[in-house]
Short mmCIF file of C-alpha atoms in Angstrom, two decimals:
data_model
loop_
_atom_site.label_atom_id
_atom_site.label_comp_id
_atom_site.label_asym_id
_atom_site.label_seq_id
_atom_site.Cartn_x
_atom_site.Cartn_y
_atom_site.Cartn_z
CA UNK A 29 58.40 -29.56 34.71
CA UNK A 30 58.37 -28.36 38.49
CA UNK A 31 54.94 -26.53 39.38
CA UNK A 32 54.84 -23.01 39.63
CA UNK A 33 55.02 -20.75 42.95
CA UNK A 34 54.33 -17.48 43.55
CA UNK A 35 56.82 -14.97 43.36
CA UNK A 36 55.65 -12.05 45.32
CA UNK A 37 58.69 -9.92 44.72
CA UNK A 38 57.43 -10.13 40.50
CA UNK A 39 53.79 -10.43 41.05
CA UNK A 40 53.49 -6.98 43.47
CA UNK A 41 54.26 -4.43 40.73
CA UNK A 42 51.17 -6.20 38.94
CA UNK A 43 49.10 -5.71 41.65
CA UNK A 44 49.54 -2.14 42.13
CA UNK A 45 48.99 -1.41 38.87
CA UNK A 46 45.93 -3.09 39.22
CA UNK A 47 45.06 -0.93 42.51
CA UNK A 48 45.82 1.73 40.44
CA UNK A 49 43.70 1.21 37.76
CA UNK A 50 40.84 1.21 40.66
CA UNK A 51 41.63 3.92 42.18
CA UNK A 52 43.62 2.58 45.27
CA UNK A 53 46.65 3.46 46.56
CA UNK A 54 49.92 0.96 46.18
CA UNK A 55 51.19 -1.58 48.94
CA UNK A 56 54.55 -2.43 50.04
CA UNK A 57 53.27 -6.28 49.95
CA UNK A 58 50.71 -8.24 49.45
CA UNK A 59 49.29 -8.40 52.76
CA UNK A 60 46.32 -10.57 52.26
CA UNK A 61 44.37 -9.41 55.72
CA UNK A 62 43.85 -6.03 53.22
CA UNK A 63 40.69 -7.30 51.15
CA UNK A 64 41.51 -5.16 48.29
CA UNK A 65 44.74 -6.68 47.92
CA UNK A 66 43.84 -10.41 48.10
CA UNK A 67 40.81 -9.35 45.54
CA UNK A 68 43.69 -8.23 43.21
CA UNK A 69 45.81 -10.91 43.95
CA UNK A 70 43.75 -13.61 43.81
CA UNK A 71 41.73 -12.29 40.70
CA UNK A 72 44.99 -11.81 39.21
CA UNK A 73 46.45 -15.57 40.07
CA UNK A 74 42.94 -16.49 38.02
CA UNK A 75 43.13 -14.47 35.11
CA UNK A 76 46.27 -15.96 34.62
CA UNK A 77 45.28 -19.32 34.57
CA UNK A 78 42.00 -18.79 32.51
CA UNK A 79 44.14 -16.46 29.60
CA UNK A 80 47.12 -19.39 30.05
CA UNK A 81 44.26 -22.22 29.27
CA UNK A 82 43.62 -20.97 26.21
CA UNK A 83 46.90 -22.58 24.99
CA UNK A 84 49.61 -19.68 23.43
CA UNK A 85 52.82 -20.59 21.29
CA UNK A 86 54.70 -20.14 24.31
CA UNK A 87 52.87 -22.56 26.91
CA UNK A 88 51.88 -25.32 24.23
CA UNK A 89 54.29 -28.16 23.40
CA UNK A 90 53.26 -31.28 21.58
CA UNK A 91 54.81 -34.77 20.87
CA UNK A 92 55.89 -34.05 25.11
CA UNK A 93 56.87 -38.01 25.92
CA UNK A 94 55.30 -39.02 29.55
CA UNK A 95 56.21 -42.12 31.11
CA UNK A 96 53.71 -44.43 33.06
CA UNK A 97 54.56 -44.98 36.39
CA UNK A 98 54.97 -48.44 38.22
CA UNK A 99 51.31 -49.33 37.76
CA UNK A 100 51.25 -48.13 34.57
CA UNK A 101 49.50 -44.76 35.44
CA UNK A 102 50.23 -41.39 34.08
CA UNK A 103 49.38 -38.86 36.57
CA UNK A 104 49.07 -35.26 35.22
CA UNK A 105 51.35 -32.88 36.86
CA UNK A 106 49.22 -29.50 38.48
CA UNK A 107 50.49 -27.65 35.91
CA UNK A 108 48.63 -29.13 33.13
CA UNK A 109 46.39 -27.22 31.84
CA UNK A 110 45.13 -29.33 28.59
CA UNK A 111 46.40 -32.68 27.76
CA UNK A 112 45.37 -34.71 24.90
CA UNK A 113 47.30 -37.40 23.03
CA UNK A 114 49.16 -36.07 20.07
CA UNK A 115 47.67 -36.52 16.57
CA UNK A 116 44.86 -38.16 18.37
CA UNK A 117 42.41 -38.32 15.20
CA UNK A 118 45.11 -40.98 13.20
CA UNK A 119 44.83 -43.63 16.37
CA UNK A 120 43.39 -46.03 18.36
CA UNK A 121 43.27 -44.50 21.57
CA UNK A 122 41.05 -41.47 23.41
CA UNK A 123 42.49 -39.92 26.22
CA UNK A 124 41.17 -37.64 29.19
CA UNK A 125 41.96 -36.49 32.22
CA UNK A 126 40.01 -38.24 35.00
CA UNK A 127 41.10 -38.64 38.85
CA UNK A 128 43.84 -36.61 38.20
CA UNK A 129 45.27 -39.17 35.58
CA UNK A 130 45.76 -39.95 32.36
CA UNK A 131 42.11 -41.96 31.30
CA UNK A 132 41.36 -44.28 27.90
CA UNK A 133 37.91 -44.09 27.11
CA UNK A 134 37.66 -46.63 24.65
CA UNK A 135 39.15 -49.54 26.40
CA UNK A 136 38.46 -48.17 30.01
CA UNK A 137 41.52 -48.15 31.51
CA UNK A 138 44.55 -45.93 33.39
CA UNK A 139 47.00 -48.59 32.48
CA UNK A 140 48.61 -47.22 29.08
CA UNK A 141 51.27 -49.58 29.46
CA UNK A 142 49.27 -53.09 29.46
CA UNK A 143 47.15 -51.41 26.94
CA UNK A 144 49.70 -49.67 24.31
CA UNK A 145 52.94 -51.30 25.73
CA UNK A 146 54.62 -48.26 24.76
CA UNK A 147 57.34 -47.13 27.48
CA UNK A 148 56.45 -43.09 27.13
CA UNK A 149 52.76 -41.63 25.61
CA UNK A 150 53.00 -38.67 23.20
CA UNK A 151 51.01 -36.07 24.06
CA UNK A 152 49.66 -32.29 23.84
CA UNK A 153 49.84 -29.94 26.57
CA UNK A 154 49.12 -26.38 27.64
CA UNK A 155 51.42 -25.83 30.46
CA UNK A 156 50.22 -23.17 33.38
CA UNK A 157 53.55 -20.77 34.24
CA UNK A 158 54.61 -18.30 36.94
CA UNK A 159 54.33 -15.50 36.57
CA UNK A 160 57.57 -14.17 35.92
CA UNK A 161 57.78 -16.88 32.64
CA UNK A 162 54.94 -15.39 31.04
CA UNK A 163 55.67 -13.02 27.41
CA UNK A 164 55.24 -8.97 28.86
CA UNK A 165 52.50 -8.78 25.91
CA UNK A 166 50.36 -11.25 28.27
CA UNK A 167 51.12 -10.40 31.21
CA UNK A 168 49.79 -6.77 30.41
CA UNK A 169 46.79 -8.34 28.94
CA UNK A 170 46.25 -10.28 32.00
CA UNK A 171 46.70 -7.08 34.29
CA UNK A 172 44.30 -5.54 32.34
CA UNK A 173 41.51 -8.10 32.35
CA UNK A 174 42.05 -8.01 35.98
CA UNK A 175 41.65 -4.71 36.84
CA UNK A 176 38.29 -4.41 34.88
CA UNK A 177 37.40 -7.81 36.69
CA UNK A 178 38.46 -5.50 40.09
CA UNK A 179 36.90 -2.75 39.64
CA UNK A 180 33.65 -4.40 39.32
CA UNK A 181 33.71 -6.15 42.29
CA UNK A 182 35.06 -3.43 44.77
CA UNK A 183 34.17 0.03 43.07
CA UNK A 184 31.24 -0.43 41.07
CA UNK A 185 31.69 2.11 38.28
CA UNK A 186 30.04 1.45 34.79
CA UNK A 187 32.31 4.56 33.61
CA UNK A 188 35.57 3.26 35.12
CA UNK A 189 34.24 -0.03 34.00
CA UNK A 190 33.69 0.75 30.62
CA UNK A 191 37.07 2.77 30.42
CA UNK A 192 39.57 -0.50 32.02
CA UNK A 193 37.42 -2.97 29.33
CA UNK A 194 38.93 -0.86 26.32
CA UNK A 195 42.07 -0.63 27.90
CA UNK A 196 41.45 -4.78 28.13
CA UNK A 197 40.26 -4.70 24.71
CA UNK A 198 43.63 -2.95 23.94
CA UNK A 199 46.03 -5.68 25.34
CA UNK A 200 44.55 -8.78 24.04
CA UNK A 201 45.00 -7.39 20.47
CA UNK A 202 48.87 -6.93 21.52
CA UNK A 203 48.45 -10.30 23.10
CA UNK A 204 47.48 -11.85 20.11
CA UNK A 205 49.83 -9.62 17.63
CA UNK A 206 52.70 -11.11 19.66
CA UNK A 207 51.04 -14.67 19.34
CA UNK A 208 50.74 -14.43 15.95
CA UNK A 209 54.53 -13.11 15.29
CA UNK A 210 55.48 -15.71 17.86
CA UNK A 211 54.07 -18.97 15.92
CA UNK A 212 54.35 -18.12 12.49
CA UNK A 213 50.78 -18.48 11.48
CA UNK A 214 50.00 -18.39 7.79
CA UNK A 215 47.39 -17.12 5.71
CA UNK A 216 45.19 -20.76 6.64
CA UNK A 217 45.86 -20.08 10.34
CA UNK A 218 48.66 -22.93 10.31
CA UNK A 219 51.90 -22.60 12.38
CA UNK A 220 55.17 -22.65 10.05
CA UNK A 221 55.84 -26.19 9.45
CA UNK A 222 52.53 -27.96 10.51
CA UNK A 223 50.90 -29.89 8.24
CA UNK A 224 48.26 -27.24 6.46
CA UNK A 225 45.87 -29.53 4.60
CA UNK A 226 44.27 -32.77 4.88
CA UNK A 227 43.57 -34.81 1.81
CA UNK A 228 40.27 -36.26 1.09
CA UNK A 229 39.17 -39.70 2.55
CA UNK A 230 36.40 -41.54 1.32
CA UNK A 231 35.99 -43.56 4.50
CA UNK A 232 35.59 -40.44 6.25
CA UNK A 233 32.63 -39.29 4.49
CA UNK A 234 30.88 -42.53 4.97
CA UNK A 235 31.48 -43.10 8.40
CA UNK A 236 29.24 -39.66 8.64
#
């Protein structure tokens, strides 16, 4: 999955709505020598990644196959987020990222092929997307954390403060409404289709 770039062209309207939101008049471009625009921008660029870390329906994917390379190294792409091995709990293994690689804790080692011998590694991952892939509900949630984040740092107004939180408040409750219509959740807080209860194991209790 290729890394993502900015796309000014997409990302400007979100920045002037932003400027708006402060109290600042709208740019042509996101001329970075103007210090309220690269506040915006790059509070924005952050905000994104911090709401996209929190791993949504539509930047999670599990059971994603990576192959080691030559030495027998996975190294985790930039736009990995989170990365854990999938069903973790049922195995043998406990992975981390470390070095910018794929790390098992247990047996000390970033070879996963002379360990496992497996030719790909299941994982988890929360991928980080441009901009212009994210769902509109997030995006406006994003745009709204970061123009309370803004305002704050270059205005200063507990009023205009308190007013862009609500608004903030607002959009992550649309945020998650589309989440939840987006992964099917049940009533136990399990996606359609996932495995909703785990039976009892006596081994478990005694290894407490």
């Amino acid at each position: 999955m290729a890394f993502p770039t900015t796309n000014a062209t997409q990302e400007l309207p979100a920045v002037n709505e932003i400027l708006a939101s402060v109290g600042q008049a709208p740019v042509t471009t996101l001329d970075q020598t103007n210090p309220d625009v690269a506040i915006a921008y790059d509070t924005l660029l952050n905000v994104s990644r911090e709401v996209q870390a929190e791993g949504w329906t539509f930047n999670t994917e599990e059971f994603y196959k990576l192959s080691p390379d030559a030495n027998g190294e996975i190294v985790i792409a930039n736009n990995i987020l989170q990365i854990d091995l999938h069903d973790e709990k049922d195995n043998q293994y406990e992975a981390v990222r470390r070095s910018g690689k794929l790390y098992e804790k247990i047996n000390h080692t970033y070879d996963w092929t002379t360990l496992t011998g497996w030719d790909t590694v299941a994982c988890d991952i929360v991928w980080f997307f441009d901009w212009v892939d994210l769902p509109r509900p997030v995006q406006d949630y994003i745009v709204a954390r970061t123009a309370a984040i803004v305002s704050s740092r270059i205005v200063g107004d507990p009023q205009q403060f308190q007013i862009l939180s609500q608004k903030e408040q607002w959009n992550r409750a649309q945020a998650m409404e589309y989440e939840c219509n987006q992964g099917d959740y049940t009533f136990f807080g399990h996606q359609r289709g996932k495995k909703v209860y785990d039976s009892y194991k006596p081994y478990q209790a005694l290894y407490r």
